[in-house]
Amino acid sequence: GAGWPGLIEAYRDRVPVPDGARIVTLQEGNTPLVPAHHLSELTGCTVYLKVEGANPTGSFKDRGMTMAITHALAEGSKAVICASTGNTSASAAAYAARAGLTSAVLVPQGKIALGKLAQAVVHGAKILQVQGNFDDCLELARKTSAEHPVTLVNSVNPVRLEGQKTASFEICDVLGRAPDVHCLPVGNAGNITAYWKGYTEYAGDGVIERTPRMFGFQAAGAAPLVHGQPIAQPETIATAIRVGSPASWAGAVRAKDESGGLFEAVTDEQILAAYRTLASREGVFVEPASASSVAGLLATAADGRLPAGSVVVCTVTGHGLKDPDTALSGMVEVEPLPVDPGAVATALELA
Ligand code: F0G
């Protein structure tokens, strides 16, 4: 195809691909790095949004999935399985469909956003709703893949992180440097681990001079890394990051410690406020979990932990259309109008 070839071709020398593999891609990656004028004004920093909802299935998971499905196909796998709060399953379903593989997804019953479920349905995944949370689903997926001929495509599969680290490359390639601070939502903790891998690889090769401080934000009701211990019953409106026992715990701690960063909890109220600010002031519609990076940006700027003048990138991880229920909960119902220009003018308070 023409134009951007997808991230495996774009970063061929930096991601592992089996010899002769057919590359399974939807031309993911190369997502916008959007200057956030209002957030910059609020924080006194230069803030950019890495808009990962612009990926083919609407989340950053596509970066990992082009790698995981390419490898699964090259290894002769016929089926893949994952546990998911919704985005991993949407992405796995799409890439598996493209590769001609069967996909099975384990999701927590009633706790995945409507758009994500729709994606798994339309791409033909075998959807198993589980009477448990994400952590239960991941344990089931691990056990199933250990005992049966089905490849696990969660981020415990290391090639997933190899794909996801390319977001750091893109940011540095566009800015010509690394940011001072990088803010991320953290759930199962694969993504913060992957970003840090990307930054340290670029620094190791001299492409960038300095790595950013990594700021990881968790929902207050699902903040095991903040508390330093797993949470048995995680709860948050941000269902994507409703995770109590992150698989990449050690990688996340390394990213924070080596970078001089932090973990912090943000409340559902802070997340929803940031969600609305992003949509109404920046024109960027994200799902609630994604807004936790911006909620954290605002909180750390407000109490002085984010130095004024910093160059900051906030990754917004998934598209707002994933979760129409949350968006529509803010809708004010009004009576339908007659077909009458006067009624329109009155309703808009123009008359
Ligand atoms: N944001 C969104 C929109 C997500 O879907 C996820 C994870 C995260 C942030 C956190 O990333 O897990 O690498 O720390 N979603 C997973 C899923 C759990 O199943 O789709 P992480």
CSV table of C-alpha atoms and ligand atoms in Angstrom, one decimal:
chain,number,residue,atom,x,y,z
A,1,GLY,CA,0.0,0.0,0.0
A,2,ALA,CA,0.9,3.7,-0.3
A,3,GLY,CA,1.9,6.0,2.5
A,4,TRP,CA,2.5,5.0,6.2
A,5,PRO,CA,3.1,1.2,6.1
A,6,GLY,CA,2.2,0.4,9.7
A,7,LEU,CA,4.6,0.4,12.6
A,8,ILE,CA,6.5,-2.9,11.9
A,9,GLU,CA,7.6,-1.7,8.5
A,10,ALA,CA,8.2,1.9,9.8
A,11,TYR,CA,10.5,0.6,12.7
A,12,ARG,CA,11.7,-2.6,11.1
A,13,ASP,CA,15.2,-2.3,12.5
A,14,ARG,CA,13.8,-1.8,16.0
A,15,VAL,CA,11.1,-4.5,16.4
A,16,PRO,CA,11.7,-8.2,16.2
A,17,VAL,CA,10.0,-10.0,13.3
A,18,PRO,CA,10.5,-13.6,12.3
A,19,ASP,CA,12.3,-14.1,8.9
A,20,GLY,CA,9.8,-14.3,6.1
A,21,ALA,CA,6.8,-13.5,8.2
A,22,ARG,CA,3.7,-12.2,6.6
A,23,ILE,CA,3.1,-8.9,8.4
A,24,VAL,CA,-0.4,-8.5,9.7
A,25,THR,CA,-1.1,-4.8,9.8
A,26,LEU,CA,-4.0,-2.3,9.6
A,27,GLN,CA,-1.4,0.5,9.2
A,28,GLU,CA,-1.6,1.3,12.9
A,29,GLY,CA,0.7,3.9,14.5
A,30,ASN,CA,1.8,7.3,13.3
A,31,THR,CA,-1.0,8.8,15.5
A,32,PRO,CA,-1.3,12.6,16.0
A,33,LEU,CA,0.7,14.5,18.6
A,34,VAL,CA,-1.8,17.3,19.1
A,35,PRO,CA,-0.7,20.5,20.9
A,36,ALA,CA,-3.1,21.0,23.9
A,37,HIS,CA,-3.5,24.8,24.1
A,38,HIS,CA,-6.0,24.9,27.0
A,39,LEU,CA,-4.1,22.4,29.1
A,40,SER,CA,-0.9,24.3,28.4
A,41,GLU,CA,-2.5,27.5,29.6
A,42,LEU,CA,-3.8,25.8,32.8
A,43,THR,CA,-0.5,24.1,33.7
A,44,GLY,CA,2.1,26.6,32.5
A,45,CYS,CA,3.7,23.7,30.5
A,46,THR,CA,3.8,22.8,26.8
A,47,VAL,CA,1.4,20.0,26.7
A,48,TYR,CA,0.8,17.5,23.8
A,49,LEU,CA,-1.7,14.8,23.5
A,50,LYS,CA,-0.6,11.5,21.9
A,51,VAL,CA,-4.0,10.5,20.4
A,52,GLU,CA,-4.0,6.8,20.4
A,53,GLY,CA,-7.7,6.6,19.7
A,54,ALA,CA,-6.7,7.4,16.1
A,55,ASN,CA,-5.4,3.8,15.7
A,56,PRO,CA,-7.4,1.5,13.4
A,57,THR,CA,-9.5,-0.1,16.2
A,58,GLY,CA,-9.5,3.0,18.3
A,59,SER,CA,-6.8,2.3,20.9
A,60,PHE,CA,-3.1,1.8,21.4
A,61,LYS,CA,-3.6,-1.9,21.6
A,62,ASP,CA,-3.2,-2.1,17.8
A,63,ARG,CA,0.5,-1.4,18.2
A,64,GLY,CA,1.0,-4.5,20.3
A,65,MET,CA,-1.5,-6.6,18.3
A,66,THR,CA,0.2,-6.1,14.9
A,67,MET,CA,3.2,-7.7,16.5
A,68,ALA,CA,1.4,-10.4,18.5
A,69,ILE,CA,-0.7,-11.6,15.5
A,70,THR,CA,2.2,-11.4,13.1
A,71,HIS,CA,4.2,-13.7,15.4
A,72,ALA,CA,1.3,-16.0,16.1
A,73,LEU,CA,0.8,-16.5,12.4
A,74,ALA,CA,4.5,-17.1,11.7
A,75,GLU,CA,4.6,-19.7,14.5
A,76,GLY,CA,1.8,-21.6,12.8
A,77,SER,CA,-0.8,-20.8,15.4
A,78,LYS,CA,-4.5,-21.2,14.4
A,79,ALA,CA,-6.1,-19.4,17.4
A,80,VAL,CA,-5.4,-16.7,19.8
A,81,ILE,CA,-6.9,-15.9,23.2
A,82,CYS,CA,-6.8,-12.9,25.5
A,83,ALA,CA,-8.4,-11.5,28.7
A,84,SER,CA,-9.6,-7.9,28.3
A,85,THR,CA,-11.4,-4.9,29.8
A,86,GLY,CA,-12.4,-4.4,26.1
A,87,ASN,CA,-9.7,-2.8,24.0
A,88,THR,CA,-7.3,-5.7,23.8
A,89,SER,CA,-10.2,-7.9,22.8
A,90,ALA,CA,-11.4,-5.5,20.1
A,91,SER,CA,-7.9,-5.3,18.7
A,92,ALA,CA,-7.2,-9.0,18.9
A,93,ALA,CA,-10.5,-9.7,17.2
A,94,ALA,CA,-9.7,-7.4,14.3
A,95,TYR,CA,-6.1,-8.5,13.7
A,96,ALA,CA,-7.0,-12.2,14.1
A,97,ALA,CA,-9.8,-11.7,11.5
A,98,ARG,CA,-7.4,-10.1,9.1
A,99,ALA,CA,-4.9,-13.0,9.6
A,100,GLY,CA,-7.5,-15.7,9.2
A,101,LEU,CA,-7.1,-16.8,12.8
A,102,THR,CA,-9.8,-17.7,15.4
A,103,SER,CA,-9.9,-15.4,18.4
A,104,ALA,CA,-11.4,-16.0,21.8
A,105,VAL,CA,-11.8,-13.2,24.3
A,106,LEU,CA,-12.5,-13.4,28.1
A,107,VAL,CA,-14.1,-10.3,29.4
A,108,PRO,CA,-15.5,-9.4,32.8
A,109,GLN,CA,-19.3,-9.7,32.7
A,110,GLY,CA,-21.1,-6.4,32.4
A,111,LYS,CA,-17.9,-4.4,32.8
A,112,ILE,CA,-16.8,-3.6,29.3
A,113,ALA,CA,-17.9,-0.5,27.4
A,114,LEU,CA,-20.5,-1.0,24.7
A,115,GLY,CA,-18.4,0.0,21.7
A,116,LYS,CA,-15.7,-2.5,22.6
A,117,LEU,CA,-18.1,-5.3,22.9
A,118,ALA,CA,-19.6,-4.3,19.5
A,119,GLN,CA,-16.1,-4.6,17.9
A,120,ALA,CA,-15.5,-8.1,19.3
A,121,VAL,CA,-18.9,-9.2,18.0
A,122,VAL,CA,-18.5,-7.7,14.5
A,123,HIS,CA,-15.0,-9.2,14.0
A,124,GLY,CA,-16.3,-12.6,14.9
A,125,ALA,CA,-14.5,-13.3,18.2
A,126,LYS,CA,-15.7,-16.0,20.5
A,127,ILE,CA,-16.8,-13.9,23.4
A,128,LEU,CA,-16.8,-15.5,26.8
A,129,GLN,CA,-18.2,-13.2,29.6
A,130,VAL,CA,-16.7,-14.3,32.9
A,131,GLN,CA,-18.2,-14.0,36.4
A,132,GLY,CA,-15.2,-12.2,37.6
A,133,ASN,CA,-12.9,-9.2,37.0
A,134,PHE,CA,-10.1,-8.7,34.6
A,135,ASP,CA,-7.6,-10.3,36.9
A,136,ASP,CA,-9.7,-13.5,37.0
A,137,CYS,CA,-10.0,-13.4,33.2
A,138,LEU,CA,-6.2,-13.1,32.7
A,139,GLU,CA,-5.6,-16.1,35.0
A,140,LEU,CA,-8.1,-18.1,33.0
A,141,ALA,CA,-6.5,-17.0,29.6
A,142,ARG,CA,-3.0,-17.9,30.9
A,143,LYS,CA,-4.1,-21.4,32.1
A,144,THR,CA,-6.0,-22.1,28.8
A,145,SER,CA,-3.1,-21.1,26.6
A,146,ALA,CA,-0.7,-23.1,28.8
A,147,GLU,CA,-2.7,-26.3,28.3
A,148,HIS,CA,-4.2,-25.9,24.8
A,149,PRO,CA,-3.0,-25.0,21.3
A,150,VAL,CA,-4.0,-21.3,21.5
A,151,THR,CA,-1.6,-18.3,21.7
A,152,LEU,CA,-1.9,-15.8,24.5
A,153,VAL,CA,-1.9,-12.2,23.1
A,154,ASN,CA,-2.1,-10.3,26.3
A,155,SER,CA,0.8,-8.0,27.1
A,156,VAL,CA,2.5,-10.8,29.1
A,157,ASN,CA,3.4,-11.9,25.6
A,158,PRO,CA,6.6,-9.9,25.2
A,159,VAL,CA,6.2,-9.0,21.5
A,160,ARG,CA,3.2,-6.9,22.5
A,161,LEU,CA,5.4,-4.5,24.3
A,162,GLU,CA,7.9,-4.4,21.4
A,163,GLY,CA,5.1,-3.0,19.3
A,164,GLN,CA,3.8,-0.6,21.9
A,165,LYS,CA,7.2,0.9,22.5
A,166,THR,CA,7.0,2.5,19.0
A,167,ALA,CA,4.8,5.3,20.4
A,168,SER,CA,7.8,6.6,22.2
A,169,PHE,CA,9.8,6.6,19.0
A,170,GLU,CA,7.1,8.5,17.2
A,171,ILE,CA,6.9,11.2,19.9
A,172,CYS,CA,10.7,11.7,19.8
A,173,ASP,CA,10.8,11.6,16.0
A,174,VAL,CA,8.1,14.4,15.9
A,175,LEU,CA,9.5,16.6,18.7
A,176,GLY,CA,13.1,16.1,17.8
A,177,ARG,CA,13.7,15.3,21.5
A,178,ALA,CA,12.0,13.4,24.4
A,179,PRO,CA,9.5,15.3,26.5
A,180,ASP,CA,10.5,16.2,30.1
A,181,VAL,CA,7.5,14.3,31.5
A,182,HIS,CA,5.3,11.6,30.1
A,183,CYS,CA,1.8,11.0,31.7
A,184,LEU,CA,0.1,7.7,31.1
A,185,PRO,CA,-3.0,5.9,32.5
A,186,VAL,CA,-1.9,2.6,34.1
A,187,GLY,CA,-4.0,-0.6,34.4
A,188,ASN,CA,-2.2,-3.9,33.7
A,189,ALA,CA,1.0,-1.8,33.3
A,190,GLY,CA,2.2,-3.1,30.0
A,191,ASN,CA,2.0,0.3,28.3
A,192,ILE,CA,4.1,2.3,30.7
A,193,THR,CA,6.7,-0.6,30.6
A,194,ALA,CA,6.7,-0.4,26.8
A,195,TYR,CA,7.0,3.4,26.6
A,196,TRP,CA,10.0,3.3,29.0
A,197,LYS,CA,11.6,0.6,26.9
A,198,GLY,CA,11.2,2.8,23.8
A,199,TYR,CA,12.7,5.8,25.4
A,200,THR,CA,15.6,4.0,26.9
A,201,GLU,CA,16.4,2.3,23.6
A,202,TYR,CA,16.4,5.7,21.8
A,203,ALA,CA,18.6,7.1,24.5
A,204,GLY,CA,20.9,4.1,24.4
A,205,ASP,CA,21.4,4.7,20.7
A,206,GLY,CA,21.9,8.4,21.1
A,207,VAL,CA,18.7,9.4,19.2
A,208,ILE,CA,17.6,11.4,22.2
A,209,GLU,CA,19.8,13.0,24.9
A,210,ARG,CA,17.6,12.5,27.9
A,211,THR,CA,14.6,10.3,28.8
A,212,PRO,CA,11.4,11.7,30.3
A,213,ARG,CA,10.1,11.2,33.8
A,214,MET,CA,7.3,8.7,33.7
A,215,PHE,CA,4.1,9.7,35.6
A,216,GLY,CA,1.7,6.8,35.9
A,217,PHE,CA,-1.9,7.4,36.9
A,218,GLN,CA,-4.4,4.9,38.3
A,219,ALA,CA,-8.0,5.2,39.2
A,220,ALA,CA,-8.3,5.6,43.0
A,221,GLY,CA,-10.4,2.5,43.3
A,222,ALA,CA,-8.0,0.4,41.3
A,223,ALA,CA,-4.6,1.7,42.3
A,224,PRO,CA,-2.4,-1.3,43.4
A,225,LEU,CA,0.8,0.4,42.2
A,226,VAL,CA,0.1,3.5,44.3
A,227,HIS,CA,-0.7,1.4,47.4
A,228,GLY,CA,2.1,-1.1,46.8
A,229,GLN,CA,-0.2,-4.1,46.9
A,230,PRO,CA,-2.8,-5.9,44.8
A,231,ILE,CA,-6.4,-4.8,45.1
A,232,ALA,CA,-8.9,-7.7,45.3
A,233,GLN,CA,-12.0,-5.8,44.2
A,234,PRO,CA,-10.9,-2.9,41.9
A,235,GLU,CA,-13.7,-0.4,41.1
A,236,THR,CA,-13.8,2.6,38.8
A,237,ILE,CA,-15.9,4.2,36.1
A,238,ALA,CA,-12.8,3.9,33.9
A,239,THR,CA,-13.5,0.2,33.2
A,240,ALA,CA,-10.5,-0.1,30.9
A,241,ILE,CA,-8.1,0.3,33.9
A,242,ARG,CA,-10.2,-1.7,36.4
A,243,VAL,CA,-7.3,-3.9,37.2
A,244,GLY,CA,-6.2,-5.0,40.7
A,245,SER,CA,-3.1,-7.1,40.0
A,246,PRO,CA,-1.1,-5.7,37.1
A,247,ALA,CA,0.9,-8.3,35.1
A,248,SER,CA,3.7,-5.8,34.3
A,249,TRP,CA,4.1,-4.7,37.9
A,250,ALA,CA,7.9,-4.9,37.9
A,251,GLY,CA,8.2,-3.1,34.6
A,252,ALA,CA,6.1,-0.3,35.8
A,253,VAL,CA,8.1,0.1,39.0
A,254,ARG,CA,11.3,0.2,37.0
A,255,ALA,CA,9.9,2.8,34.6
A,256,LYS,CA,8.9,5.0,37.6
A,257,ASP,CA,12.1,4.5,39.6
A,258,GLU,CA,14.7,4.7,36.7
A,259,SER,CA,13.0,7.8,35.3
A,260,GLY,CA,12.5,9.7,38.6
A,261,GLY,CA,8.8,9.5,38.0
A,262,LEU,CA,5.7,8.8,40.2
A,263,PHE,CA,2.6,6.8,40.6
A,264,GLU,CA,-0.5,8.6,41.7
A,265,ALA,CA,-4.2,7.9,42.1
A,266,VAL,CA,-6.9,10.1,40.5
A,267,THR,CA,-10.6,9.9,41.6
A,268,ASP,CA,-13.4,9.1,39.2
A,269,GLU,CA,-14.5,12.7,39.6
A,270,GLN,CA,-11.1,14.0,38.5
A,271,ILE,CA,-11.2,11.5,35.6
A,272,LEU,CA,-14.6,12.7,34.4
A,273,ALA,CA,-13.7,16.3,34.8
A,274,ALA,CA,-10.6,15.8,32.6
A,275,TYR,CA,-12.7,13.8,30.2
A,276,ARG,CA,-15.1,16.7,29.8
A,277,THR,CA,-12.3,19.3,29.6
A,278,LEU,CA,-10.6,17.3,26.8
A,279,ALA,CA,-13.8,17.1,24.8
A,280,SER,CA,-15.1,20.6,25.4
A,281,ARG,CA,-11.9,22.6,25.3
A,282,GLU,CA,-9.4,20.6,23.2
A,283,GLY,CA,-11.9,18.9,20.9
A,284,VAL,CA,-10.5,15.5,21.7
A,285,PHE,CA,-13.0,12.8,22.6
A,286,VAL,CA,-11.4,10.0,24.6
A,287,GLU,CA,-12.7,7.2,26.8
A,288,PRO,CA,-12.7,7.8,30.6
A,289,ALA,CA,-9.6,5.7,31.3
A,290,SER,CA,-7.6,7.8,28.8
A,291,ALA,CA,-8.5,11.0,30.7
A,292,SER,CA,-6.7,9.8,33.8
A,293,SER,CA,-3.4,10.9,32.3
A,294,VAL,CA,-4.8,14.4,32.0
A,295,ALA,CA,-6.5,14.3,35.4
A,296,GLY,CA,-3.0,13.4,36.8
A,297,LEU,CA,-1.4,16.2,34.7
A,298,LEU,CA,-3.7,18.7,36.3
A,299,ALA,CA,-3.3,17.4,39.8
A,300,THR,CA,0.5,17.3,39.7
A,301,ALA,CA,0.7,20.8,38.0
A,302,ALA,CA,-1.6,22.2,40.7
A,303,ASP,CA,0.5,21.1,43.7
A,304,GLY,CA,3.9,21.9,42.2
A,305,ARG,CA,5.2,18.5,41.3
A,306,LEU,CA,5.1,19.3,37.6
A,307,PRO,CA,7.7,22.1,37.0
A,308,ALA,CA,6.3,25.0,35.0
A,309,GLY,CA,7.8,25.2,31.5
A,310,SER,CA,8.1,21.4,31.2
A,311,VAL,CA,7.4,19.8,27.8
A,312,VAL,CA,4.7,17.2,28.7
A,313,VAL,CA,3.1,14.4,26.6
A,314,CYS,CA,-0.1,12.9,27.8
A,315,THR,CA,-1.1,9.7,26.1
A,316,VAL,CA,-4.8,9.4,25.6
A,317,THR,CA,-5.1,5.7,25.0
A,318,GLY,CA,-8.6,5.1,23.5
A,319,HIS,CA,-11.3,6.8,21.5
A,320,GLY,CA,-14.4,8.3,23.2
A,321,LEU,CA,-16.8,6.4,20.9
A,322,LYS,CA,-15.7,3.2,22.7
A,323,ASP,CA,-18.0,4.2,25.6
A,324,PRO,CA,-21.1,5.9,24.4
A,325,ASP,CA,-22.9,5.3,27.7
A,326,THR,CA,-20.6,7.5,29.6
A,327,ALA,CA,-20.8,10.3,27.0
A,328,LEU,CA,-24.6,10.2,26.8
A,329,SER,CA,-25.0,10.3,30.6
A,330,GLY,CA,-24.2,14.0,30.2
A,331,MET,CA,-27.0,14.6,27.7
A,332,VAL,CA,-29.8,17.0,28.5
A,333,GLU,CA,-33.1,15.8,27.0
A,334,VAL,CA,-35.1,18.6,25.3
A,335,GLU,CA,-38.5,18.5,23.6
A,336,PRO,CA,-38.3,18.0,19.8
A,337,LEU,CA,-39.0,21.2,17.9
A,338,PRO,CA,-41.6,21.9,15.2
A,339,VAL,CA,-40.2,22.5,11.7
A,340,ASP,CA,-40.1,26.2,12.3
A,341,PRO,CA,-37.1,28.6,12.1
A,342,GLY,CA,-38.6,30.8,14.9
A,343,ALA,CA,-38.6,27.8,17.2
A,344,VAL,CA,-34.9,27.1,16.4
A,345,ALA,CA,-33.9,30.7,17.1
A,346,THR,CA,-35.9,30.7,20.4
A,347,ALA,CA,-34.3,27.4,21.4
A,348,LEU,CA,-30.8,28.8,20.7
A,349,GLU,CA,-31.7,32.0,22.5
A,350,LEU,CA,-30.9,34.0,19.3
A,351,ALA,CA,-34.3,35.6,19.2
B,1,F0G,N1,-6.2,3.0,28.6
B,1,F0G,C1,-7.0,2.2,27.9
B,1,F0G,C2,-8.0,2.8,27.1
B,1,F0G,C3,-6.9,0.8,28.1
B,1,F0G,O1,-7.7,0.0,27.4
B,1,F0G,C4,-5.9,0.3,28.9
B,1,F0G,C5,-5.8,-1.2,29.1
B,1,F0G,C6,-5.1,1.2,29.6
B,1,F0G,C7,-5.2,2.5,29.4
B,1,F0G,C8,-4.0,0.7,30.5
B,1,F0G,O2,-2.9,0.2,29.8
B,1,F0G,O3,-3.0,-2.1,30.9
B,1,F0G,O4,-1.0,-1.3,29.6
B,1,F0G,O5,-1.5,-0.3,31.8
B,1,F0G,N2,-6.6,-2.0,28.7
B,1,F0G,C9,-6.4,-3.5,28.8
B,1,F0G,C10,-7.4,-4.2,28.0
B,1,F0G,C11,-6.4,-4.0,30.2
B,1,F0G,O6,-7.8,-5.3,28.3
B,1,F0G,O7,-7.9,-3.6,27.0
B,1,F0G,P1,-2.0,-1.0,30.6
